[in-house]
Amino acid sequence: MKISDSELEILRVIWAHNGRMMFSEIVDEIHALGFEWKNNTILTFLARLSEKKILDVQKKGRRNEYIALLTEKEYLEQETKDFVGKFYEGEVKGLIATLVENELISDKEIEDLKEYWRKNKE
């Protein structure tokens, strides 16, 4: 389920509003974020997300409401699994080694992860 960066921006807006928004609300929010996309461009992204079964579209009179069919958490879980599988052959240790070796994770973040691990192993 690959989505473009632009489609992800649309999804983030919808997720931030409990996973449901009317088209006009999406347009207002996208423009408030500084995107200068035309309405037809936004409609194209929404149509693609609907075709990919990531959004459902429900008619409310003559207007469309867009409903996320998966949560942000579910999307991130799937993307993370795909990433680790593709680049690290499913080995999370390789990902963590890359983060440590390239100083992309701080000592504090490592300690926070250790604490998280301890709490969630109980």
GROMACS .gro file of N, CA and C in nm:
model
  366
    1MET      N    1   0.086  -0.117   0.000
    1MET     CA    2   0.000   0.000   0.000
    1MET      C    3   0.090   0.123   0.000
    2LYS      N    4   0.145   0.153  -0.112
    2LYS     CA    5   0.233   0.270  -0.124
    2LYS      C    6   0.151   0.395  -0.150
    3ILE      N    7   0.184   0.499  -0.077
    3ILE     CA    8   0.118   0.628  -0.099
    3ILE      C    9   0.225   0.735  -0.115
    4SER      N   10   0.191   0.838  -0.188
    4SER     CA   11   0.286   0.946  -0.213
    4SER      C   12   0.296   1.037  -0.091
    5ASP      N   13   0.398   1.121  -0.089
    5ASP     CA   14   0.414   1.217   0.020
    5ASP      C   15   0.294   1.311   0.028
    6SER      N   16   0.242   1.350  -0.088
    6SER     CA   17   0.126   1.440  -0.091
    6SER      C   18   0.002   1.371  -0.035
    7GLU      N   19  -0.016   1.245  -0.071
    7GLU     CA   20  -0.129   1.170  -0.016
    7GLU      C   21  -0.116   1.156   0.135
    8LEU      N   22   0.007   1.137   0.181
    8LEU     CA   23   0.030   1.127   0.325
    8LEU      C   24  -0.006   1.257   0.396
    9GLU      N   25   0.024   1.371   0.336
    9GLU     CA   26  -0.013   1.500   0.395
    9GLU      C   27  -0.165   1.510   0.412
   10ILE      N   28  -0.238   1.466   0.311
   10ILE     CA   29  -0.384   1.466   0.318
   10ILE      C   30  -0.430   1.375   0.432
   11LEU      N   31  -0.372   1.256   0.439
   11LEU     CA   32  -0.410   1.162   0.545
   11LEU      C   33  -0.381   1.219   0.683
   12ARG      N   34  -0.267   1.284   0.698
   12ARG     CA   35  -0.233   1.342   0.830
   12ARG      C   36  -0.338   1.443   0.874
   13VAL      N   37  -0.388   1.521   0.780
   13VAL     CA   38  -0.492   1.619   0.811
   13VAL      C   39  -0.618   1.546   0.858
   14ILE      N   40  -0.655   1.441   0.787
   14ILE     CA   41  -0.776   1.367   0.823
   14ILE      C   42  -0.758   1.296   0.957
   15TRP      N   43  -0.643   1.233   0.978
   15TRP     CA   44  -0.616   1.167   1.106
   15TRP      C   45  -0.623   1.266   1.222
   16ALA      N   46  -0.575   1.387   1.199
   16ALA     CA   47  -0.575   1.489   1.305
   16ALA      C   48  -0.717   1.532   1.343
   17HIS      N   49  -0.813   1.496   1.261
   17HIS     CA   50  -0.953   1.532   1.287
   17HIS      C   51  -1.037   1.406   1.306
   18ASN      N   52  -0.984   1.316   1.387
   18ASN     CA   53  -1.054   1.191   1.424
   18ASN      C   54  -1.090   1.104   1.304
   19GLY      N   55  -1.014   1.117   1.197
   19GLY     CA   56  -1.030   1.027   1.084
   19GLY      C   57  -1.150   1.054   0.993
   20ARG      N   58  -1.217   1.170   1.010
   20ARG     CA   59  -1.332   1.203   0.924
   20ARG      C   60  -1.334   1.352   0.898
   21MET      N   61  -1.349   1.386   0.770
   21MET     CA   62  -1.358   1.528   0.735
   21MET      C   63  -1.438   1.546   0.607
   22MET      N   64  -1.506   1.659   0.599
   22MET     CA   65  -1.573   1.698   0.477
   22MET      C   66  -1.468   1.757   0.382
   23PHE      N   67  -1.495   1.749   0.252
   23PHE     CA   68  -1.399   1.799   0.153
   23PHE      C   69  -1.361   1.945   0.181
   24SER      N   70  -1.458   2.030   0.207
   24SER     CA   71  -1.429   2.172   0.228
   24SER      C   72  -1.337   2.193   0.349
   25GLU      N   73  -1.353   2.110   0.452
   25GLU     CA   74  -1.267   2.119   0.570
   25GLU      C   75  -1.124   2.078   0.535
   26ILE      N   76  -1.112   1.975   0.454
   26ILE     CA   77  -0.978   1.930   0.411
   26ILE      C   78  -0.909   2.041   0.334
   27VAL      N   79  -0.980   2.102   0.240
   27VAL     CA   80  -0.923   2.210   0.159
   27VAL      C   81  -0.877   2.324   0.250
   28ASP      N   82  -0.962   2.366   0.343
   28ASP     CA   83  -0.926   2.476   0.434
   28ASP      C   84  -0.801   2.442   0.515
   29GLU      N   85  -0.795   2.320   0.566
   29GLU     CA   86  -0.682   2.279   0.649
   29GLU      C   87  -0.553   2.269   0.568
   30ILE      N   88  -0.562   2.214   0.449
   30ILE     CA   89  -0.444   2.202   0.361
   30ILE      C   90  -0.389   2.341   0.328
   31HIS      N   91  -0.478   2.433   0.296
   31HIS     CA   92  -0.434   2.570   0.265
   31HIS      C   93  -0.376   2.639   0.389
   32ALA      N   94  -0.434   2.613   0.507
   32ALA     CA   95  -0.383   2.670   0.631
   32ALA      C   96  -0.241   2.620   0.661
   33LEU      N   97  -0.210   2.500   0.614
   33LEU     CA   98  -0.076   2.443   0.633
   33LEU      C   99   0.025   2.497   0.532
   34GLY      N  100  -0.022   2.579   0.439
   34GLY     CA  101   0.069   2.642   0.344
   34GLY      C  102   0.077   2.576   0.208
   35PHE      N  103   0.001   2.469   0.187
   35PHE     CA  104  -0.001   2.405   0.056
   35PHE      C  105  -0.090   2.488  -0.036
   36GLU      N  106  -0.045   2.506  -0.158
   36GLU     CA  107  -0.120   2.588  -0.253
   36GLU      C  108  -0.186   2.503  -0.360
   37TRP      N  109  -0.225   2.381  -0.323
   37TRP     CA  110  -0.288   2.292  -0.417
   37TRP      C  111  -0.428   2.342  -0.454
   38LYS      N  112  -0.462   2.326  -0.579
   38LYS     CA  113  -0.597   2.357  -0.627
   38LYS      C  114  -0.693   2.248  -0.579
   39ASN      N  115  -0.821   2.280  -0.577
   39ASN     CA  116  -0.921   2.183  -0.533
   39ASN      C  117  -0.915   2.053  -0.614
   40ASN      N  118  -0.894   2.065  -0.746
   40ASN     CA  119  -0.887   1.945  -0.829
   40ASN      C  120  -0.767   1.857  -0.792
   41THR      N  121  -0.658   1.918  -0.752
   41THR     CA  122  -0.541   1.842  -0.710
   41THR      C  123  -0.573   1.765  -0.583
   42ILE      N  124  -0.637   1.832  -0.488
   42ILE     CA  125  -0.675   1.766  -0.362
   42ILE      C  126  -0.774   1.653  -0.392
   43LEU      N  127  -0.869   1.678  -0.481
   43LEU     CA  128  -0.965   1.573  -0.519
   43LEU      C  129  -0.893   1.452  -0.580
   44THR      N  130  -0.790   1.477  -0.659
   44THR     CA  131  -0.713   1.367  -0.718
   44THR      C  132  -0.646   1.283  -0.610
   45PHE      N  133  -0.584   1.349  -0.512
   45PHE     CA  134  -0.519   1.276  -0.402
   45PHE      C  135  -0.623   1.195  -0.324
   46LEU      N  136  -0.738   1.255  -0.297
   46LEU     CA  137  -0.844   1.185  -0.223
   46LEU      C  138  -0.895   1.065  -0.302
   47ALA      N  139  -0.910   1.082  -0.434
   47ALA     CA  140  -0.957   0.972  -0.519
   47ALA      C  141  -0.855   0.857  -0.517
   48ARG      N  142  -0.728   0.890  -0.523
   48ARG     CA  143  -0.625   0.786  -0.519
   48ARG      C  144  -0.628   0.709  -0.387
   49LEU      N  145  -0.644   0.783  -0.277
   49LEU     CA  146  -0.651   0.719  -0.146
   49LEU      C  147  -0.774   0.631  -0.135
   50SER      N  148  -0.881   0.672  -0.196
   50SER     CA  149  -1.004   0.591  -0.198
   50SER      C  150  -0.983   0.465  -0.283
   51GLU      N  151  -0.920   0.478  -0.399
   51GLU     CA  152  -0.892   0.363  -0.485
   51GLU      C  153  -0.802   0.263  -0.414
   52LYS      N  154  -0.712   0.312  -0.330
   52LYS     CA  155  -0.620   0.225  -0.256
   52LYS      C  156  -0.684   0.168  -0.130
   53LYS      N  157  -0.812   0.198  -0.110
   53LYS     CA  158  -0.889   0.148   0.005
   53LYS      C  159  -0.832   0.199   0.138
   54ILE      N  160  -0.779   0.321   0.135
   54ILE     CA  161  -0.728   0.384   0.256
   54ILE      C  162  -0.831   0.483   0.309
   55LEU      N  163  -0.912   0.537   0.218
   55LEU     CA  164  -1.022   0.627   0.255
   55LEU      C  165  -1.153   0.572   0.201
   56ASP      N  166  -1.260   0.598   0.276
   56ASP     CA  167  -1.394   0.572   0.227
   56ASP      C  168  -1.458   0.708   0.202
   57VAL      N  169  -1.547   0.715   0.105
   57VAL     CA  170  -1.616   0.839   0.073
   57VAL      C  171  -1.764   0.816   0.094
   58GLN      N  172  -1.824   0.904   0.176
   58GLN     CA  173  -1.968   0.896   0.197
   58GLN      C  174  -2.032   1.028   0.158
   59LYS      N  175  -2.143   1.016   0.086
   59LYS     CA  176  -2.218   1.135   0.045
   59LYS      C  177  -2.296   1.188   0.164
   60LYS      N  178  -2.289   1.317   0.185
   60LYS     CA  179  -2.371   1.387   0.285
   60LYS      C  180  -2.445   1.494   0.207
   61GLY      N  181  -2.560   1.457   0.156
   61GLY     CA  182  -2.630   1.548   0.067
   61GLY      C  183  -2.552   1.555  -0.063
   62ARG      N  184  -2.510   1.676  -0.098
   62ARG     CA  185  -2.430   1.693  -0.221
   62ARG      C  186  -2.281   1.703  -0.190
   63ARG      N  187  -2.246   1.684  -0.065
   63ARG     CA  188  -2.105   1.697  -0.023
   63ARG      C  189  -2.047   1.560   0.010
   64ASN      N  190  -1.914   1.552   0.006
   64ASN     CA  191  -1.845   1.427   0.037
   64ASN      C  192  -1.775   1.436   0.172
   65GLU      N  193  -1.791   1.329   0.249
   65GLU     CA  194  -1.714   1.313   0.373
   65GLU      C  195  -1.614   1.202   0.349
   66TYR      N  196  -1.489   1.226   0.389
   66TYR     CA  197  -1.382   1.129   0.371
   66TYR      C  198  -1.349   1.069   0.507
   67ILE      N  199  -1.344   0.936   0.509
   67ILE     CA  200  -1.325   0.863   0.634
   67ILE      C  201  -1.204   0.771   0.619
   68ALA      N  202  -1.108   0.786   0.709
   68ALA     CA  203  -0.988   0.701   0.707
   68ALA      C  204  -1.027   0.558   0.746
   69LEU      N  205  -0.981   0.462   0.666
   69LEU     CA  206  -1.011   0.322   0.692
   69LEU      C  207  -0.903   0.254   0.777
   70LEU      N  208  -0.795   0.326   0.804
   70LEU     CA  209  -0.695   0.277   0.896
   70LEU      C  210  -0.644   0.395   0.976
   71THR      N  211  -0.599   0.366   1.095
   71THR     CA  212  -0.548   0.472   1.182
   71THR      C  213  -0.404   0.505   1.145
   72GLU      N  214  -0.357   0.617   1.194
   72GLU     CA  215  -0.217   0.654   1.171
   72GLU      C  216  -0.126   0.547   1.230
   73LYS      N  217  -0.161   0.497   1.347
   73LYS     CA  218  -0.082   0.393   1.413
   73LYS      C  219  -0.073   0.268   1.325
   74GLU      N  220  -0.186   0.225   1.270
   74GLU     CA  221  -0.186   0.108   1.183
   74GLU      C  222  -0.100   0.131   1.059
   75TYR      N  223  -0.109   0.250   1.002
   75TYR     CA  224  -0.030   0.284   0.883
   75TYR      C  225   0.119   0.281   0.917
   76LEU      N  226   0.157   0.343   1.029
   76LEU     CA  227   0.298   0.347   1.068
   76LEU      C  228   0.352   0.207   1.097
   77GLU      N  229   0.271   0.123   1.160
   77GLU     CA  230   0.313  -0.014   1.187
   77GLU      C  231   0.344  -0.087   1.057
   78GLN      N  232   0.254  -0.075   0.959
   78GLN     CA  233   0.274  -0.144   0.831
   78GLN      C  234   0.395  -0.090   0.757
   79GLU      N  235   0.409   0.042   0.753
   79GLU     CA  236   0.523   0.102   0.685
   79GLU      C  237   0.655   0.062   0.751
   80THR      N  238   0.656   0.055   0.884
   80THR     CA  239   0.777   0.017   0.957
   80THR      C  240   0.814  -0.128   0.925
   81LYS      N  241   0.714  -0.217   0.926
   81LYS     CA  242   0.739  -0.357   0.893
   81LYS      C  243   0.794  -0.369   0.750
   82ASP      N  244   0.733  -0.296   0.658
   82ASP     CA  245   0.779  -0.301   0.519
   82ASP      C  246   0.923  -0.250   0.506
   83PHE      N  247   0.953  -0.140   0.576
   83PHE     CA  248   1.086  -0.080   0.571
   83PHE      C  249   1.192  -0.176   0.626
   84VAL      N  250   1.166  -0.231   0.744
   84VAL     CA  251   1.262  -0.323   0.806
   84VAL      C  252   1.278  -0.448   0.720
   85GLY      N  253   1.168  -0.495   0.665
   85GLY     CA  254   1.175  -0.612   0.578
   85GLY      C  255   1.256  -0.587   0.452
   86LYS      N  256   1.233  -0.471   0.390
   86LYS     CA  257   1.299  -0.439   0.263
   86LYS      C  258   1.447  -0.407   0.280
   87PHE      N  259   1.480  -0.324   0.378
   87PHE     CA  260   1.617  -0.275   0.391
   87PHE      C  261   1.703  -0.353   0.490
   88TYR      N  262   1.641  -0.423   0.584
   88TYR     CA  263   1.718  -0.493   0.686
   88TYR      C  264   1.683  -0.642   0.693
   89GLU      N  265   1.618  -0.691   0.587
   89GLU     CA  266   1.579  -0.832   0.578
   89GLU      C  267   1.505  -0.878   0.703
   90GLY      N  268   1.423  -0.789   0.759
   90GLY     CA  269   1.342  -0.822   0.875
   90GLY      C  270   1.415  -0.816   1.008
   91GLU      N  271   1.541  -0.776   1.007
   91GLU     CA  272   1.622  -0.772   1.129
   91GLU      C  273   1.622  -0.631   1.188
   92VAL      N  274   1.551  -0.611   1.296
   92VAL     CA  275   1.544  -0.480   1.361
   92VAL      C  276   1.681  -0.440   1.415
   93LYS      N  277   1.762  -0.539   1.453
   93LYS     CA  278   1.896  -0.510   1.505
   93LYS      C  279   1.977  -0.428   1.405
   94GLY      N  280   1.964  -0.458   1.276
   94GLY     CA  281   2.036  -0.383   1.173
   94GLY      C  282   1.992  -0.237   1.169
   95LEU      N  283   1.863  -0.214   1.183
   95LEU     CA  284   1.811  -0.077   1.187
   95LEU      C  285   1.867  -0.002   1.307
   96ILE      N  286   1.864  -0.065   1.422
   96ILE     CA  287   1.914   0.000   1.544
   96ILE      C  288   2.064   0.027   1.532
   97ALA      N  289   2.139  -0.069   1.477
   97ALA     CA  290   2.283  -0.050   1.458
   97ALA      C  291   2.309   0.071   1.368
   98THR      N  292   2.232   0.086   1.262
   98THR     CA  293   2.247   0.200   1.172
   98THR      C  294   2.220   0.331   1.247
   99LEU      N  295   2.116   0.332   1.329
   99LEU     CA  296   2.083   0.453   1.407
   99LEU      C  297   2.196   0.489   1.502
  100VAL      N  298   2.251   0.389   1.571
  100VAL     CA  299   2.358   0.413   1.668
  100VAL      C  300   2.487   0.455   1.596
  101GLU      N  301   2.527   0.380   1.493
  101GLU     CA  302   2.653   0.406   1.424
  101GLU      C  303   2.656   0.543   1.357
  102ASN      N  304   2.541   0.591   1.315
  102ASN     CA  305   2.535   0.719   1.246
  102ASN      C  306   2.486   0.832   1.336
  103GLU      N  307   2.485   0.804   1.466
  103GLU     CA  308   2.446   0.902   1.568
  103GLU      C  309   2.310   0.965   1.536
  104LEU      N  310   2.217   0.880   1.491
  104LEU     CA  311   2.081   0.925   1.462
  104LEU      C  312   1.989   0.902   1.581
  105ILE      N  313   2.046   0.845   1.688
  105ILE     CA  314   1.971   0.823   1.811
  105ILE      C  315   2.061   0.865   1.926
  106SER      N  316   2.005   0.940   2.019
  106SER     CA  317   2.084   0.993   2.130
  106SER      C  318   2.090   0.892   2.245
  107ASP      N  319   2.185   0.915   2.337
  107ASP     CA  320   2.195   0.830   2.456
  107ASP      C  321   2.064   0.836   2.536
  108LYS      N  322   2.005   0.955   2.543
  108LYS     CA  323   1.878   0.970   2.617
  108LYS      C  324   1.767   0.888   2.551
  109GLU      N  325   1.762   0.891   2.418
  109GLU     CA  326   1.660   0.812   2.348
  109GLU      C  327   1.682   0.663   2.371
  110ILE      N  328   1.808   0.621   2.377
  110ILE     CA  329   1.838   0.480   2.404
  110ILE      C  330   1.790   0.443   2.545
  111GLU      N  331   1.817   0.530   2.641
  111GLU     CA  332   1.771   0.505   2.779
  111GLU      C  333   1.619   0.503   2.785
  112ASP      N  334   1.554   0.594   2.713
  112ASP     CA  335   1.407   0.596   2.709
  112ASP      C  336   1.353   0.466   2.650
  113LEU      N  337   1.421   0.416   2.545
  113LEU     CA  338   1.380   0.289   2.485
  113LEU      C  339   1.399   0.172   2.581
  114LYS      N  340   1.509   0.174   2.656
  114LYS     CA  341   1.531   0.068   2.755
  114LYS      C  342   1.420   0.068   2.859
  115GLU      N  343   1.382   0.186   2.904
  115GLU     CA  344   1.275   0.198   3.003
  115GLU      C  345   1.142   0.152   2.943
  116TYR      N  346   1.116   0.191   2.821
  116TYR     CA  347   0.995   0.148   2.751
  116TYR      C  348   0.992  -0.004   2.741
  117TRP      N  349   1.105  -0.062   2.704
  117TRP     CA  350   1.117  -0.208   2.692
  117TRP      C  351   1.087  -0.276   2.826
  118ARG      N  352   1.149  -0.223   2.934
  118ARG     CA  353   1.128  -0.282   3.066
  118ARG      C  354   0.979  -0.279   3.104
  119LYS      N  355   0.916  -0.165   3.084
  119LYS     CA  356   0.774  -0.150   3.120
  119LYS      C  357   0.684  -0.242   3.038
  120ASN      N  358   0.715  -0.259   2.912
  120ASN     CA  359   0.629  -0.337   2.825
  120ASN      C  360   0.658  -0.486   2.827
  121LYS      N  361   0.768  -0.526   2.888
  121LYS     CA  362   0.799  -0.669   2.901
  121LYS      C  363   0.732  -0.729   3.023
  122GLU      N  364   0.686  -0.644   3.113
  122GLU     CA  365   0.624  -0.693   3.238
  122GLU      C  366   0.487  -0.748   3.213
   0.00000   0.00000   0.00000
